Amino acid sequence: MAHALEATYEAVPRPSLIILFGACAISGGIFQDSDLLAREFIEKHKIDLYIPGCPPHPLTFLYGLLGYLGKLQPKPANDVK
């Protein structure tokens, strides 16, 4: 799988965005201590966005992506007198 991931990454035109989506992609999940888990791709490339969850909610993905792109408006402060 690591070879397929690297080949896919090389085939994507630049600029590219690397997003780790879900707890298993971020930490390795229940396989994190396995000797068979290859994490070289993550160590070799800069990860642009981490989206947590197990499974991640679709709105979490949208919120994370819009936040990364700077499209989220800050919430106005409540003017309570």
Coordinates of C-alpha atoms in Angstrom, one line a residue:
M1 CA 0.0 0.0 0.0
A2 CA 2.9 2.4 0.7
H3 CA 4.2 2.0 -2.8
A4 CA 0.7 2.7 -4.3
L5 CA 0.4 5.8 -2.0
E6 CA 3.8 7.2 -3.1
A7 CA 2.9 6.5 -6.8
T8 CA -0.4 8.3 -6.4
Y9 CA 1.2 11.3 -4.7
E10 CA 3.8 11.6 -7.5
A11 CA 1.0 11.5 -10.2
V12 CA -1.0 14.3 -8.6
P13 CA -0.2 17.7 -10.2
R14 CA 1.4 20.4 -7.9
P15 CA 0.5 22.2 -5.8
S16 CA -0.9 19.2 -3.8
L17 CA -2.5 19.0 -0.4
I18 CA -1.9 16.1 1.9
I19 CA -4.8 15.4 4.4
L20 CA -4.8 12.7 7.0
F21 CA -8.4 11.8 7.5
G22 CA -9.4 9.9 10.6
A23 CA -7.7 8.5 13.7
C24 CA -6.2 5.5 12.0
A25 CA -4.5 7.6 9.3
I26 CA -3.2 10.0 11.9
S27 CA -1.9 7.6 14.6
G28 CA -2.0 4.2 13.0
G29 CA -5.1 3.2 15.0
I30 CA -5.0 -0.3 16.5
F31 CA -2.1 -1.2 14.3
Q32 CA 0.2 1.6 15.5
D33 CA 2.6 -0.8 17.3
S34 CA 2.8 -3.3 14.3
D35 CA 6.1 -3.8 12.6
L36 CA 4.3 -4.2 9.3
L37 CA 2.9 -0.6 9.4
A38 CA 5.0 1.6 7.1
R39 CA 4.8 5.3 8.0
E40 CA 7.7 6.5 5.8
F41 CA 5.4 8.5 3.6
I42 CA 4.2 10.6 6.5
E43 CA 7.7 11.0 7.8
K44 CA 9.0 12.0 4.3
H45 CA 6.2 14.5 3.3
K46 CA 4.7 17.5 5.0
I47 CA 1.2 16.9 6.1
D48 CA -1.0 19.9 5.5
L49 CA -4.2 19.1 7.4
Y50 CA -5.1 16.6 10.1
I51 CA -8.8 15.8 10.5
P52 CA -9.6 13.7 13.6
G53 CA -12.4 11.3 14.3
C54 CA -13.3 7.7 14.3
P55 CA -15.0 7.8 11.9
P56 CA -14.7 11.5 11.0
H57 CA -18.0 13.3 10.5
P58 CA -18.4 14.9 7.1
L59 CA -19.0 18.3 8.7
T60 CA -15.6 17.9 10.5
F61 CA -14.0 17.5 7.1
L62 CA -15.7 20.6 5.7
Y63 CA -14.9 22.7 8.8
G64 CA -11.2 21.6 8.7
L65 CA -10.8 22.2 5.0
L66 CA -12.5 25.7 5.2
G67 CA -10.4 26.6 8.2
Y68 CA -7.2 25.5 6.4
L69 CA -8.2 27.6 3.4
G70 CA -9.0 30.6 5.6
K71 CA -12.6 30.8 4.5
L72 CA -14.1 30.7 8.0
Q73 CA -15.4 33.9 9.4
P74 CA -14.6 34.6 13.1
K75 CA -17.8 34.6 15.1
P76 CA -18.9 38.1 16.2
A77 CA -18.7 38.8 19.9
N78 CA -22.1 39.0 21.6
D79 CA -22.6 42.6 22.8
V80 CA -24.4 42.0 26.0
K81 CA -25.0 45.1 28.1

